[in-house]
Amino acid sequence: MQSSGQPHDEAPWSVGFCDCFSDMKTCCIACWCPCITFGQIAEIVDKGSTSCGASGALYTLIMFITGLPCFYSCFYRSKLRKQYKLKGGGCGDCMLHFCCETCALTQEYRELQNRGFDMSIGYIYIYPGWHANVEKNQGLAMAPVVEKGMSK
């Protein structure tokens, strides 16, 4: 029996790609100031090795130089997907960010939020988001157990 090269244990995203309008606050921030949303995502995905501010500033710099910050943000979608074994692929990650950066950032933000992260900590408080989240809830450092739903 040959393997197709695709992992069979990939989980679905907790929210859909086009569900960004069900969280208008996050959608609006991701639309009008994506550097904030991206910075928050990057700090959590990098487990605190980069700050929200530094990631957001680099995102903004890339946006002003190239006009296409999606070339940077799509790599964080891939990292997030690999960390939590979510469905998708590298090329698809870049296409989603290229087609609708706002929807992609909102989906990633809400995915982390649904996994127990308090996303507001990183930019509202002085204390970095990753470290504050780990202190707040020691279980966040590990991937959550995903219950099996109905299957085909």
PDB file of C-alpha atoms in Angstrom:
ATOM      1  CA  MET A   1       0.000   0.000   0.000  1.00  0.00           C
ATOM      2  CA  GLN A   2       1.493   3.331  -1.035  1.00  0.00           C
ATOM      3  CA  SER A   3       1.314   6.481   1.027  1.00  0.00           C
ATOM      4  CA  SER A   4      -0.049   9.605  -0.640  1.00  0.00           C
ATOM      5  CA  GLY A   5       2.438  11.772   1.266  1.00  0.00           C
ATOM      6  CA  GLN A   6      -0.397  13.539   3.121  1.00  0.00           C
ATOM      7  CA  PRO A   7      -0.675  13.083   6.879  1.00  0.00           C
ATOM      8  CA  HIS A   8      -3.966  11.403   7.753  1.00  0.00           C
ATOM      9  CA  ASP A   9      -4.168  12.861  11.249  1.00  0.00           C
ATOM     10  CA  GLU A  10      -4.692  16.482  10.209  1.00  0.00           C
ATOM     11  CA  ALA A  11      -7.430  18.264  12.117  1.00  0.00           C
ATOM     12  CA  PRO A  12      -9.834  20.804  10.641  1.00  0.00           C
ATOM     13  CA  TRP A  13      -9.526  24.471  11.577  1.00  0.00           C
ATOM     14  CA  SER A  14     -11.889  25.457  14.403  1.00  0.00           C
ATOM     15  CA  VAL A  15     -13.296  28.297  12.260  1.00  0.00           C
ATOM     16  CA  GLY A  16     -13.728  28.575   8.524  1.00  0.00           C
ATOM     17  CA  PHE A  17     -11.652  30.802   6.268  1.00  0.00           C
ATOM     18  CA  CYS A  18     -14.642  32.962   5.346  1.00  0.00           C
ATOM     19  CA  ASP A  19     -15.991  33.135   8.910  1.00  0.00           C
ATOM     20  CA  CYS A  20     -14.100  36.365   9.547  1.00  0.00           C
ATOM     21  CA  PHE A  21     -17.315  38.402   9.704  1.00  0.00           C
ATOM     22  CA  SER A  22     -18.591  36.428  12.693  1.00  0.00           C
ATOM     23  CA  ASP A  23     -15.941  38.247  14.769  1.00  0.00           C
ATOM     24  CA  MET A  24     -16.203  41.806  13.488  1.00  0.00           C
ATOM     25  CA  LYS A  25     -13.761  43.293  16.013  1.00  0.00           C
ATOM     26  CA  THR A  26     -10.912  41.008  14.970  1.00  0.00           C
ATOM     27  CA  CYS A  27     -11.882  41.294  11.305  1.00  0.00           C
ATOM     28  CA  CYS A  28     -11.769  45.096  11.444  1.00  0.00           C
ATOM     29  CA  ILE A  29      -8.402  45.172  13.214  1.00  0.00           C
ATOM     30  CA  ALA A  30      -7.005  42.628  10.740  1.00  0.00           C
ATOM     31  CA  CYS A  31      -8.327  44.720   7.853  1.00  0.00           C
ATOM     32  CA  TRP A  32      -7.288  48.211   8.930  1.00  0.00           C
ATOM     33  CA  CYS A  33      -4.203  47.431  11.016  1.00  0.00           C
ATOM     34  CA  PRO A  34      -3.048  43.914  10.086  1.00  0.00           C
ATOM     35  CA  CYS A  35       0.358  44.491  11.690  1.00  0.00           C
ATOM     36  CA  ILE A  36      -1.286  44.233  15.143  1.00  0.00           C
ATOM     37  CA  THR A  37      -3.109  40.993  14.387  1.00  0.00           C
ATOM     38  CA  PHE A  38      -0.061  39.514  12.676  1.00  0.00           C
ATOM     39  CA  GLY A  39       2.224  40.503  15.559  1.00  0.00           C
ATOM     40  CA  GLN A  40      -0.043  38.787  18.069  1.00  0.00           C
ATOM     41  CA  ILE A  41      -0.169  35.609  15.959  1.00  0.00           C
ATOM     42  CA  ALA A  42       3.587  35.563  15.343  1.00  0.00           C
ATOM     43  CA  GLU A  43       4.448  35.948  19.033  1.00  0.00           C
ATOM     44  CA  ILE A  44       2.263  32.976  19.984  1.00  0.00           C
ATOM     45  CA  VAL A  45       3.366  30.816  17.038  1.00  0.00           C
ATOM     46  CA  ASP A  46       7.035  31.575  17.808  1.00  0.00           C
ATOM     47  CA  LYS A  47       6.377  30.752  21.486  1.00  0.00           C
ATOM     48  CA  GLY A  48       7.672  34.114  22.630  1.00  0.00           C
ATOM     49  CA  SER A  49      10.989  34.076  20.761  1.00  0.00           C
ATOM     50  CA  THR A  50       9.828  37.157  18.825  1.00  0.00           C
ATOM     51  CA  SER A  51       7.694  39.931  20.270  1.00  0.00           C
ATOM     52  CA  CYS A  52       4.367  41.176  18.980  1.00  0.00           C
ATOM     53  CA  GLY A  53       5.908  44.600  18.350  1.00  0.00           C
ATOM     54  CA  ALA A  54       8.943  43.325  16.438  1.00  0.00           C
ATOM     55  CA  SER A  55       6.877  41.005  14.248  1.00  0.00           C
ATOM     56  CA  GLY A  56       4.294  43.713  13.602  1.00  0.00           C
ATOM     57  CA  ALA A  57       7.021  46.229  12.707  1.00  0.00           C
ATOM     58  CA  LEU A  58       8.661  43.803  10.275  1.00  0.00           C
ATOM     59  CA  TYR A  59       5.251  43.070   8.729  1.00  0.00           C
ATOM     60  CA  THR A  60       4.683  46.818   8.266  1.00  0.00           C
ATOM     61  CA  LEU A  61       8.130  47.312   6.752  1.00  0.00           C
ATOM     62  CA  ILE A  62       7.541  44.497   4.256  1.00  0.00           C
ATOM     63  CA  MET A  63       4.100  45.927   3.492  1.00  0.00           C
ATOM     64  CA  PHE A  64       5.534  49.362   2.674  1.00  0.00           C
ATOM     65  CA  ILE A  65       8.500  48.046   0.684  1.00  0.00           C
ATOM     66  CA  THR A  66       6.797  45.325  -1.358  1.00  0.00           C
ATOM     67  CA  GLY A  67       3.085  45.987  -0.930  1.00  0.00           C
ATOM     68  CA  LEU A  68       2.683  42.258  -0.322  1.00  0.00           C
ATOM     69  CA  PRO A  69       3.064  41.366   3.355  1.00  0.00           C
ATOM     70  CA  CYS A  70       1.377  38.058   2.548  1.00  0.00           C
ATOM     71  CA  PHE A  71       4.789  36.718   1.498  1.00  0.00           C
ATOM     72  CA  TYR A  72       5.815  36.994   5.153  1.00  0.00           C
ATOM     73  CA  SER A  73       2.541  36.146   6.900  1.00  0.00           C
ATOM     74  CA  CYS A  74       1.898  32.950   4.926  1.00  0.00           C
ATOM     75  CA  PHE A  75       4.960  31.343   6.518  1.00  0.00           C
ATOM     76  CA  TYR A  76       3.437  31.873   9.945  1.00  0.00           C
ATOM     77  CA  ARG A  77       0.242  30.215   8.779  1.00  0.00           C
ATOM     78  CA  SER A  78       2.347  27.208   7.777  1.00  0.00           C
ATOM     79  CA  LYS A  79       4.070  27.200  11.171  1.00  0.00           C
ATOM     80  CA  LEU A  80       0.737  27.408  12.986  1.00  0.00           C
ATOM     81  CA  ARG A  81      -0.716  24.644  10.842  1.00  0.00           C
ATOM     82  CA  LYS A  82       2.258  22.360  11.512  1.00  0.00           C
ATOM     83  CA  GLN A  83       2.247  23.042  15.267  1.00  0.00           C
ATOM     84  CA  TYR A  84      -1.396  22.051  15.618  1.00  0.00           C
ATOM     85  CA  LYS A  85      -1.561  19.538  12.739  1.00  0.00           C
ATOM     86  CA  LEU A  86      -4.221  21.510  10.883  1.00  0.00           C
ATOM     87  CA  LYS A  87      -5.396  20.777   7.373  1.00  0.00           C
ATOM     88  CA  GLY A  88      -3.786  22.672   4.540  1.00  0.00           C
ATOM     89  CA  GLY A  89      -0.569  22.968   2.589  1.00  0.00           C
ATOM     90  CA  GLY A  90       2.336  25.338   1.983  1.00  0.00           C
ATOM     91  CA  CYS A  91       1.219  26.594  -1.402  1.00  0.00           C
ATOM     92  CA  GLY A  92      -2.366  26.865  -0.204  1.00  0.00           C
ATOM     93  CA  ASP A  93      -1.220  28.885   2.810  1.00  0.00           C
ATOM     94  CA  CYS A  94       0.381  31.480   0.559  1.00  0.00           C
ATOM     95  CA  MET A  95      -2.614  31.576  -1.792  1.00  0.00           C
ATOM     96  CA  LEU A  96      -5.027  32.151   1.089  1.00  0.00           C
ATOM     97  CA  HIS A  97      -2.937  35.056   2.371  1.00  0.00           C
ATOM     98  CA  PHE A  98      -2.541  36.464  -1.126  1.00  0.00           C
ATOM     99  CA  CYS A  99      -6.273  36.261  -1.923  1.00  0.00           C
ATOM    100  CA  CYS A 100      -7.575  37.574   1.412  1.00  0.00           C
ATOM    101  CA  GLU A 101      -5.023  38.599   4.028  1.00  0.00           C
ATOM    102  CA  THR A 102      -7.794  39.789   6.360  1.00  0.00           C
ATOM    103  CA  CYS A 103      -9.634  36.452   6.317  1.00  0.00           C
ATOM    104  CA  ALA A 104      -6.404  34.477   6.780  1.00  0.00           C
ATOM    105  CA  LEU A 105      -5.213  36.575   9.737  1.00  0.00           C
ATOM    106  CA  THR A 106      -8.659  36.505  11.353  1.00  0.00           C
ATOM    107  CA  GLN A 107      -8.864  32.721  11.003  1.00  0.00           C
ATOM    108  CA  GLU A 108      -5.396  32.245  12.533  1.00  0.00           C
ATOM    109  CA  TYR A 109      -6.144  34.676  15.372  1.00  0.00           C
ATOM    110  CA  ARG A 110      -9.406  32.917  16.195  1.00  0.00           C
ATOM    111  CA  GLU A 111      -7.777  29.476  15.949  1.00  0.00           C
ATOM    112  CA  LEU A 112      -5.285  30.465  18.640  1.00  0.00           C
ATOM    113  CA  GLN A 113      -8.052  32.083  20.677  1.00  0.00           C
ATOM    114  CA  ASN A 114     -10.126  28.880  20.461  1.00  0.00           C
ATOM    115  CA  ARG A 115      -7.105  26.937  21.690  1.00  0.00           C
ATOM    116  CA  GLY A 116      -7.122  28.951  24.907  1.00  0.00           C
ATOM    117  CA  PHE A 117      -4.737  31.818  24.172  1.00  0.00           C
ATOM    118  CA  ASP A 118      -5.686  35.297  25.386  1.00  0.00           C
ATOM    119  CA  MET A 119      -4.663  37.164  22.269  1.00  0.00           C
ATOM    120  CA  SER A 120      -5.193  40.614  23.772  1.00  0.00           C
ATOM    121  CA  ILE A 121      -2.338  40.233  26.262  1.00  0.00           C
ATOM    122  CA  GLY A 122       0.438  40.747  23.705  1.00  0.00           C
ATOM    123  CA  TYR A 123      -0.337  44.273  22.632  1.00  0.00           C
ATOM    124  CA  ILE A 124      -2.427  45.737  25.440  1.00  0.00           C
ATOM    125  CA  TYR A 125      -0.082  44.902  28.286  1.00  0.00           C
ATOM    126  CA  ILE A 126       3.636  45.536  28.590  1.00  0.00           C
ATOM    127  CA  TYR A 127       4.249  41.875  29.426  1.00  0.00           C
ATOM    128  CA  PRO A 128       4.684  39.757  26.277  1.00  0.00           C
ATOM    129  CA  GLY A 129       1.686  37.710  25.178  1.00  0.00           C
ATOM    130  CA  TRP A 130       3.276  34.272  25.000  1.00  0.00           C
ATOM    131  CA  HIS A 131       4.872  34.430  28.434  1.00  0.00           C
ATOM    132  CA  ALA A 132       1.752  35.907  30.033  1.00  0.00           C
ATOM    133  CA  ASN A 133      -0.394  33.174  28.444  1.00  0.00           C
ATOM    134  CA  VAL A 134       1.924  30.428  29.687  1.00  0.00           C
ATOM    135  CA  GLU A 135       1.886  31.917  33.195  1.00  0.00           C
ATOM    136  CA  LYS A 136      -1.886  32.283  33.095  1.00  0.00           C
ATOM    137  CA  ASN A 137      -2.454  28.708  31.959  1.00  0.00           C
ATOM    138  CA  GLN A 138       0.416  26.233  32.186  1.00  0.00           C
ATOM    139  CA  GLY A 139      -1.316  23.792  29.801  1.00  0.00           C
ATOM    140  CA  LEU A 140      -0.980  26.124  26.822  1.00  0.00           C
ATOM    141  CA  ALA A 141       2.589  25.082  26.183  1.00  0.00           C
ATOM    142  CA  MET A 142       1.238  21.739  24.986  1.00  0.00           C
ATOM    143  CA  ALA A 143      -1.024  21.073  22.032  1.00  0.00           C
ATOM    144  CA  PRO A 144      -4.631  20.502  23.141  1.00  0.00           C
ATOM    145  CA  VAL A 145      -6.354  17.189  22.730  1.00  0.00           C
ATOM    146  CA  VAL A 146      -8.739  17.346  19.780  1.00  0.00           C
ATOM    147  CA  GLU A 147     -11.836  15.251  20.129  1.00  0.00           C
ATOM    148  CA  LYS A 148     -12.813  13.167  17.127  1.00  0.00           C
ATOM    149  CA  GLY A 149     -16.060  14.330  15.600  1.00  0.00           C
ATOM    150  CA  MET A 150     -18.332  12.627  13.166  1.00  0.00           C
ATOM    151  CA  SER A 151     -16.602  11.153  10.144  1.00  0.00           C
ATOM    152  CA  LYS A 152     -17.739  10.215   6.681  1.00  0.00           C
TER     153      LYS A 152
END
